[in-house]
Short mmCIF file of C-alpha atoms in Angstrom, two decimals:
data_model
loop_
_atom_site.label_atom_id
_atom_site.label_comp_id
_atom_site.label_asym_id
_atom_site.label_seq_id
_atom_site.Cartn_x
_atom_site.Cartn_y
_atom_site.Cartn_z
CA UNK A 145 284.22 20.08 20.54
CA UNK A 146 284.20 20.41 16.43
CA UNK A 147 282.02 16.16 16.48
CA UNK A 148 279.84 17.70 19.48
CA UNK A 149 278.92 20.85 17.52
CA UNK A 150 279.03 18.82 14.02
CA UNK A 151 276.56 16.40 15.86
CA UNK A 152 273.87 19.03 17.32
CA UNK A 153 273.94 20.52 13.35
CA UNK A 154 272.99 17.13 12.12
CA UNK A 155 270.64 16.22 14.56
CA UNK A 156 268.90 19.95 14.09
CA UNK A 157 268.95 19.64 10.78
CA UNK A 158 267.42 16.32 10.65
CA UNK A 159 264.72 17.48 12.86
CA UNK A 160 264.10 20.33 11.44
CA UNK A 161 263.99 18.68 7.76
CA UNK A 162 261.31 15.96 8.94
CA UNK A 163 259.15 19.21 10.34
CA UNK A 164 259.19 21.54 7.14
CA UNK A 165 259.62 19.29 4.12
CA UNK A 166 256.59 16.60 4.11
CA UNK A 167 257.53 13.21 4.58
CA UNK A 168 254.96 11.93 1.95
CA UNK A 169 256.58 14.54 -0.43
CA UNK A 170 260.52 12.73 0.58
CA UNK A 171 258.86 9.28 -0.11
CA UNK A 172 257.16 10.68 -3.01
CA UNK A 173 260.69 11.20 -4.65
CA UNK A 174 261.98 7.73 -3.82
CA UNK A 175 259.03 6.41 -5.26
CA UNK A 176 260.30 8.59 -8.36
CA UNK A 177 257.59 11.40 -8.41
CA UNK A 178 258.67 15.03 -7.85
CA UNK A 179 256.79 17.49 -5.90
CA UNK A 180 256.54 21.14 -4.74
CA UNK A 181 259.35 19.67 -1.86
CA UNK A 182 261.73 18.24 -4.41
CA UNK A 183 261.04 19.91 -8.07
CA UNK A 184 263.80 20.15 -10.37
CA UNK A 185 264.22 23.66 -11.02
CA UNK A 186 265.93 23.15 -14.38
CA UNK A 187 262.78 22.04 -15.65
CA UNK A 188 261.98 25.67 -15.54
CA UNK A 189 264.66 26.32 -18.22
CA UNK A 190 263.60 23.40 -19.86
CA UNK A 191 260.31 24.42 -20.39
CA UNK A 192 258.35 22.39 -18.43
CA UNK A 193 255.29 23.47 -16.01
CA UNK A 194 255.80 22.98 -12.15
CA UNK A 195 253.55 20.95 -9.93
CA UNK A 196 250.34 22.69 -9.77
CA UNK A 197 250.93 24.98 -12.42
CA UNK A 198 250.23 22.67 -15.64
CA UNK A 199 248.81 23.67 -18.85
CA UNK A 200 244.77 23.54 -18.77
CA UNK A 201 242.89 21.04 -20.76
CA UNK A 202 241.85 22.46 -24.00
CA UNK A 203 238.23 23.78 -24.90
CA UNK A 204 236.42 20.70 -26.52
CA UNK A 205 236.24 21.21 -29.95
CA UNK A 206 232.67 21.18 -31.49
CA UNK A 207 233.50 20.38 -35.03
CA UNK B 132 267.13 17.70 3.10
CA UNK B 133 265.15 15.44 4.75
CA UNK B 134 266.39 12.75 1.49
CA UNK B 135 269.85 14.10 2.60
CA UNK B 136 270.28 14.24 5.95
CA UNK B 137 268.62 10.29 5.84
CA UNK B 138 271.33 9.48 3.26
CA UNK B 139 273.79 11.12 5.87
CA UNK B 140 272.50 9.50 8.45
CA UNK B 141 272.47 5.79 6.85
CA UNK B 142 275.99 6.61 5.38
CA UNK B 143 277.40 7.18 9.04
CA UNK B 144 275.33 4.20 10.58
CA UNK B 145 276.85 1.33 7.95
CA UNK B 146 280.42 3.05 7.76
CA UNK B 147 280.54 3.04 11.56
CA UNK B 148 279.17 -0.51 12.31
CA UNK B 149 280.18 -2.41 8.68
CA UNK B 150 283.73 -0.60 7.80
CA UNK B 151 285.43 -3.94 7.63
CA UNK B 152 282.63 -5.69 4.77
CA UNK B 153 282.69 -2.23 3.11
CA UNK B 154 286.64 -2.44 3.41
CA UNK B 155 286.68 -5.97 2.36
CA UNK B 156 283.91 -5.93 -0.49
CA UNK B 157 283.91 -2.58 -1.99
CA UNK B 158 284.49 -3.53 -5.54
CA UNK B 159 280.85 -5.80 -5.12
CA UNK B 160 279.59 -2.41 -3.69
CA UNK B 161 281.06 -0.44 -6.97
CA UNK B 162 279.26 -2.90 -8.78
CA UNK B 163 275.65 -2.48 -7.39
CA UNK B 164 276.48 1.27 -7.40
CA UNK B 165 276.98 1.37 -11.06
CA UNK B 166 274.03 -1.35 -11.50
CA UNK B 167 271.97 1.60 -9.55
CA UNK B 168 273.20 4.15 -11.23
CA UNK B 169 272.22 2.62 -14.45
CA UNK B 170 268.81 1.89 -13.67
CA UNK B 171 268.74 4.98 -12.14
CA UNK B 172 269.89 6.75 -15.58
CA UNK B 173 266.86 5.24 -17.35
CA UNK B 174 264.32 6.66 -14.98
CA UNK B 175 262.66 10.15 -15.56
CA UNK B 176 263.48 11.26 -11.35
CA UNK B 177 265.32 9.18 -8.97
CA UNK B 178 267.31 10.42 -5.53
CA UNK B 179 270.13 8.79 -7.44
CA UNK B 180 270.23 11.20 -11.15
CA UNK B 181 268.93 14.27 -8.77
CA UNK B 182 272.14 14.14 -7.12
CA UNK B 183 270.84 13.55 -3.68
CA UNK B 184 272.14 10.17 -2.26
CA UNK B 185 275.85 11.94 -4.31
CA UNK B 186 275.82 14.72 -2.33
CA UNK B 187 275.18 12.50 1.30
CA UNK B 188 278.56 10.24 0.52
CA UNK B 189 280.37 13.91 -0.38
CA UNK B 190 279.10 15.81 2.57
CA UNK B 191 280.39 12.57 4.89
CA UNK B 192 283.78 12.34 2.67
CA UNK B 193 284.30 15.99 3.64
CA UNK B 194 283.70 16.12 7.08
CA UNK B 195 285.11 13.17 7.81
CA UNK B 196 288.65 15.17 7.96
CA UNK B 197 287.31 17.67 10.13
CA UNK B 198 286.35 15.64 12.64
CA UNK B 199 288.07 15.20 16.01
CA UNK B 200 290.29 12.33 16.57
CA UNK B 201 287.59 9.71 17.73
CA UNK B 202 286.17 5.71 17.20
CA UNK B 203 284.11 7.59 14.16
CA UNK B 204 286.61 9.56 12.49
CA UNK B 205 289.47 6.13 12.86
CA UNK B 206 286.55 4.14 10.95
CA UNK B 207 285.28 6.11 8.36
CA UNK B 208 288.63 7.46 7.64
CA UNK B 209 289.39 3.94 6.75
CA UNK B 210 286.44 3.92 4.02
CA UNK B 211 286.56 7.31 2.86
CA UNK B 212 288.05 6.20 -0.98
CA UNK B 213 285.49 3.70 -0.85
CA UNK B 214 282.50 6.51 -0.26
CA UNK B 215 284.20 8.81 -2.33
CA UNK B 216 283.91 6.31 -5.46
CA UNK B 217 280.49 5.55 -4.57
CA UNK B 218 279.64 8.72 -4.22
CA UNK B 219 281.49 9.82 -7.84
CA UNK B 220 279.54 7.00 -9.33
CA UNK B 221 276.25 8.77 -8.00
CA UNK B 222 277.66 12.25 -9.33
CA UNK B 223 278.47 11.29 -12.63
CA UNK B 224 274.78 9.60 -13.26
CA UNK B 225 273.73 13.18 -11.79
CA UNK B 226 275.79 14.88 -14.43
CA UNK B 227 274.99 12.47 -17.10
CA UNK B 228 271.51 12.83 -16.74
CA UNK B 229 271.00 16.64 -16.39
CA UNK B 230 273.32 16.95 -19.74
CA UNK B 231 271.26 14.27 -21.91
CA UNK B 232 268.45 16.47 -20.50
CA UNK B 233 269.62 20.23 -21.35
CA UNK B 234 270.59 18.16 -24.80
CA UNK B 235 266.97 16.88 -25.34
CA UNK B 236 265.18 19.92 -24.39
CA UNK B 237 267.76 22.26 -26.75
CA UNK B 238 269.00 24.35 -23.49
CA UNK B 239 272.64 23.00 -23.14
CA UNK B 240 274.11 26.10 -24.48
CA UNK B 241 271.46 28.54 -22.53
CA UNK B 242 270.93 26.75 -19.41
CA UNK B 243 271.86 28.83 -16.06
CA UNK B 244 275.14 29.51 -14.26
CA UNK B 245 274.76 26.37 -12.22
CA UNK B 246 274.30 23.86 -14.87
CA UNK B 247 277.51 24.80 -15.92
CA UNK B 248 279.02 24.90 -12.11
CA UNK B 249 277.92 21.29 -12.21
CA UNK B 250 279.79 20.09 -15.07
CA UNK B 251 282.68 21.73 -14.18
CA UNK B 252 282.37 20.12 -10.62
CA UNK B 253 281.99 16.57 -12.68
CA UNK B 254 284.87 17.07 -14.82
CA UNK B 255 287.17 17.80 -11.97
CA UNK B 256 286.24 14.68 -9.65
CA UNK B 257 287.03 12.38 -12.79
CA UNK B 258 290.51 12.26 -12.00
CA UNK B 259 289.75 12.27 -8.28
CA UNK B 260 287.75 9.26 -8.62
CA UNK B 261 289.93 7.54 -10.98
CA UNK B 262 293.15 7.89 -8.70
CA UNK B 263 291.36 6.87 -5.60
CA UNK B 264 291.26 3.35 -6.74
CA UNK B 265 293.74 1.45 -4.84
CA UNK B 266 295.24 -0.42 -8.10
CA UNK B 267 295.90 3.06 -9.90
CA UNK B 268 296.61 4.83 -6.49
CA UNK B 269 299.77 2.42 -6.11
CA UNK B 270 301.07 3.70 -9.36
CA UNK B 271 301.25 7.47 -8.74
CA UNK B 272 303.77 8.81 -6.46
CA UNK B 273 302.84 9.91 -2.76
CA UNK B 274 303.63 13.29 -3.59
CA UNK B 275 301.56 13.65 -6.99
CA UNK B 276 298.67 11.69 -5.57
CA UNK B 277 298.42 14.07 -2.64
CA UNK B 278 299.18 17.43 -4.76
CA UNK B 279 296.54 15.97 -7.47
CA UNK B 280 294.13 15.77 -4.96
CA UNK B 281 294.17 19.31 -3.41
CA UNK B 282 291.93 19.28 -5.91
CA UNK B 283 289.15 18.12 -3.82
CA UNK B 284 289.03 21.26 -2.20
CA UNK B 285 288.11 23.08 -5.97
CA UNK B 286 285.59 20.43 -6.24
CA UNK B 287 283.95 20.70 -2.72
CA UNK B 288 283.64 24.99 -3.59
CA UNK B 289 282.11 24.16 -6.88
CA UNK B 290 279.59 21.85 -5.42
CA UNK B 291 278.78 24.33 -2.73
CA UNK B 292 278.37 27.16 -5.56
CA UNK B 293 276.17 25.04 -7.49
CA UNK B 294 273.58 24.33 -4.82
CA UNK B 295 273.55 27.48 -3.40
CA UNK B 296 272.93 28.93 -7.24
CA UNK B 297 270.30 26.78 -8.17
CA UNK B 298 268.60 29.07 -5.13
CA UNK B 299 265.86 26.27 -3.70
CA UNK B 300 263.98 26.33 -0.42
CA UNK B 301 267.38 24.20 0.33
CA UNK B 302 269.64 27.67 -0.19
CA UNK B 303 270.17 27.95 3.72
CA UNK B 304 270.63 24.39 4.25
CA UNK B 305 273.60 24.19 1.55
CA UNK B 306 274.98 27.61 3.02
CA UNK B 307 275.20 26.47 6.54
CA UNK B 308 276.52 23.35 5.44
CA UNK B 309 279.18 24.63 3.02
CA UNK B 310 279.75 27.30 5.72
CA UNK B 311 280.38 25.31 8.33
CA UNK B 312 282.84 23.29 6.17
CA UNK B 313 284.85 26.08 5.73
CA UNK B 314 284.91 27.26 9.35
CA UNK B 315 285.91 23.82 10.81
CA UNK B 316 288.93 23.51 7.95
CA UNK B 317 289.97 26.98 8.68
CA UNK B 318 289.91 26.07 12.42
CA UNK B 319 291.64 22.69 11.88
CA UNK B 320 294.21 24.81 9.74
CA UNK B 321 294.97 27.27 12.57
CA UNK B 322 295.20 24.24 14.88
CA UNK B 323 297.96 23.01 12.90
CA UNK B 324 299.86 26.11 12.07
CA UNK B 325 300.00 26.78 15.75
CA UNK B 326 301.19 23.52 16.68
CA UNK B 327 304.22 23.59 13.46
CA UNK B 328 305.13 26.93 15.15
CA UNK B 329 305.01 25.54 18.55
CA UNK B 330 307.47 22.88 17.38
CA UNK B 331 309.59 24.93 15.74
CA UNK B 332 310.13 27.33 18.41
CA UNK B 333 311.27 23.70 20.43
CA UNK B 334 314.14 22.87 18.18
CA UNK B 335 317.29 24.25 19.25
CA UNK B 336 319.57 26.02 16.62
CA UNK B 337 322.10 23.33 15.15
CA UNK B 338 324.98 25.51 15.83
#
C-alpha cells in the first residue's frame, strides 16, 4: 500500500513538474544558467537583481 | 522539481538495476562525486552547489525505510550508505558554496533563518557521513553507531525546515514531501508498536 501510494506521488509529481516548471528553464540550470524557474533566492540578500529585473544601462554621458 | 524528481527518478533506476557495481565500486563513485563536486564548487550555478542532485540521493535515502518489504526496498537498502555518502558529498559542496558566498557578499552574519537551518543541517550529517563508511563503521559499536545515527532524523527535519523557509514556488512540493515522510514513519511506527504488543501479549508469564 505505503510503495503504491509513494509511487502515484512520484509519478504526479513528476508530471506535474514537467507541466509547470519549463523544461528549457530545467536544462537551462544544467547548462549552469539560472532562471525565473530555478533563481537562488539568497541572491536577494546578497544583493543581486533577479532575472528580468536588472539594473538599466546608464544615460550616455555627453562629456 | 522537475531537476529533482529526474534526479529521483535516475537515482531509483541505477540503484535498482546496478546495486551490485554500485556495491562493488563505490569508493570509484566517491571519487567522481568529489571530482564533481569540485568542479562543481568552481562554477557560479550548478544542480550540484544548488543542492539539487543532494537533496534527490536524501529524499531516496529516506524513503527507502519506509517502503514496504519489496525487490526495491531489498536493493536499495543494500546501497543506502553508499547514496547517503554521495549524497553528503553533494550537501557539503551545497553548504560550502552558499557560505563562501554569504562570506563574499558580507551577509554571513545577516543572512535569513534558512541559511542558518542549512548549516546546522551540514554540521550534523558530518558525523553521519563520516560513520557510514564501512572502514570507520566497523570500529564503533552496534549500539553507538545506531544511537549516533538517530540523528538522521534531526537532520531530515532540518532539511525539511530549510526548504520550506526559503518559501519558493517549490514550498508545496517540499511540504508534501516532508509531510508525507512523516506520515509513512509515523505509520511504520504504529505498525511496529502494535506488532511488539501483539507479541508480548503471546508470551506466557515465566512463573
Amino acid at each position: 500500500m505505503k510503495n503504491l501510494i509513494l509511487g502515484i506521488l512520484l509519478v504526479a509529481f513528476t508530471i506535474f513538474g514537467f507541466i509547470n516548471e519549463p523544461v528549457k528553464d530545467s536544462l537551462d540550470l544544467v547548462a549552469g544558467a539560472t532562471s525565473e524557474t530555478y533563481q537562488t533566492e539568497i541572491d536577494v540578500v546578497a544583493g543581486a537583481s533577479e532575472p528580468g529585473e536588472g539594473s538599466s544601462p546608464s544615460e550616455p554621458s555627453w562629456e | 522539481m522537475t531537476i529533482t524528481l529526474v534526479g529521483i527518478l535516475l537515482i531509483l533506476g541505477f540503484g535498482f538495476f546496478l546495486y551490485k557495481p554500485i556495491r562493488k565500486y563505490h569508493d570509484y563513485l566517491y571519487l567522481a562525486a568529489v571530482i564533481a563536486s569540485i568542479v562543481s564548487f568552481t562554477l557560479e550555478t550548478t544542480i550540484i552547489n544548488m543542492g539539487y542532485l543532494g537533496l534527490s540521493f536524501f529524499i531516496v535515502v529516506m524513503f527507502v525505510t519506509v517502503l514496504e518489504k519489496s525487490e526495491i526496498k531489498k536493493r536499495l537498502m543494500g546501497i543506502r550508505a553508499e547514496l547517503a555518502i554521495i549524497g553528503s558529498i553533494f550537501a557539503i559542496t551545497h553548504g560550502l558554496k552558499f557560505i563562501v558566498f554569504s562570506i563574499d557578499f558580507n551577509f554571513f552574519w545577516e543572512a535569513p533563518l534558512y541559511f542558518y537551518i542549512g548549516i546546522a543541517s551540514v554540521v550534523i550529517m558530518l558525523p553521519l557521513t563520516i560513520t557510514s563508511f564501512m572502514m570507520i563503521r566497523k570500529t564503533i559499536k552496534g549500539k553507538t553507531w545506531k544511537k549516533l545515527h538517530q540523528l538522521s532524523y534531526l537532520f531530515y527535519v532540518l532539511v525539511g525546515v530549510h526548504l520550506i523557509l526559503i518559501q519558493n514556488d517549490r514550498l508545496w512540493f517540499y511540504s508534501v514531501i516532508f509531510g508525507a515522510y512523516v506520515l509513512m514513519k509515523g505509520w511504520e511506527l504504529i505498525q511496529k508498536s502494535r506488532k511488539d504488543s501483539k507479541q508480548i501479549g503471546k508470551i506466557k508469564p515465566a512463573v
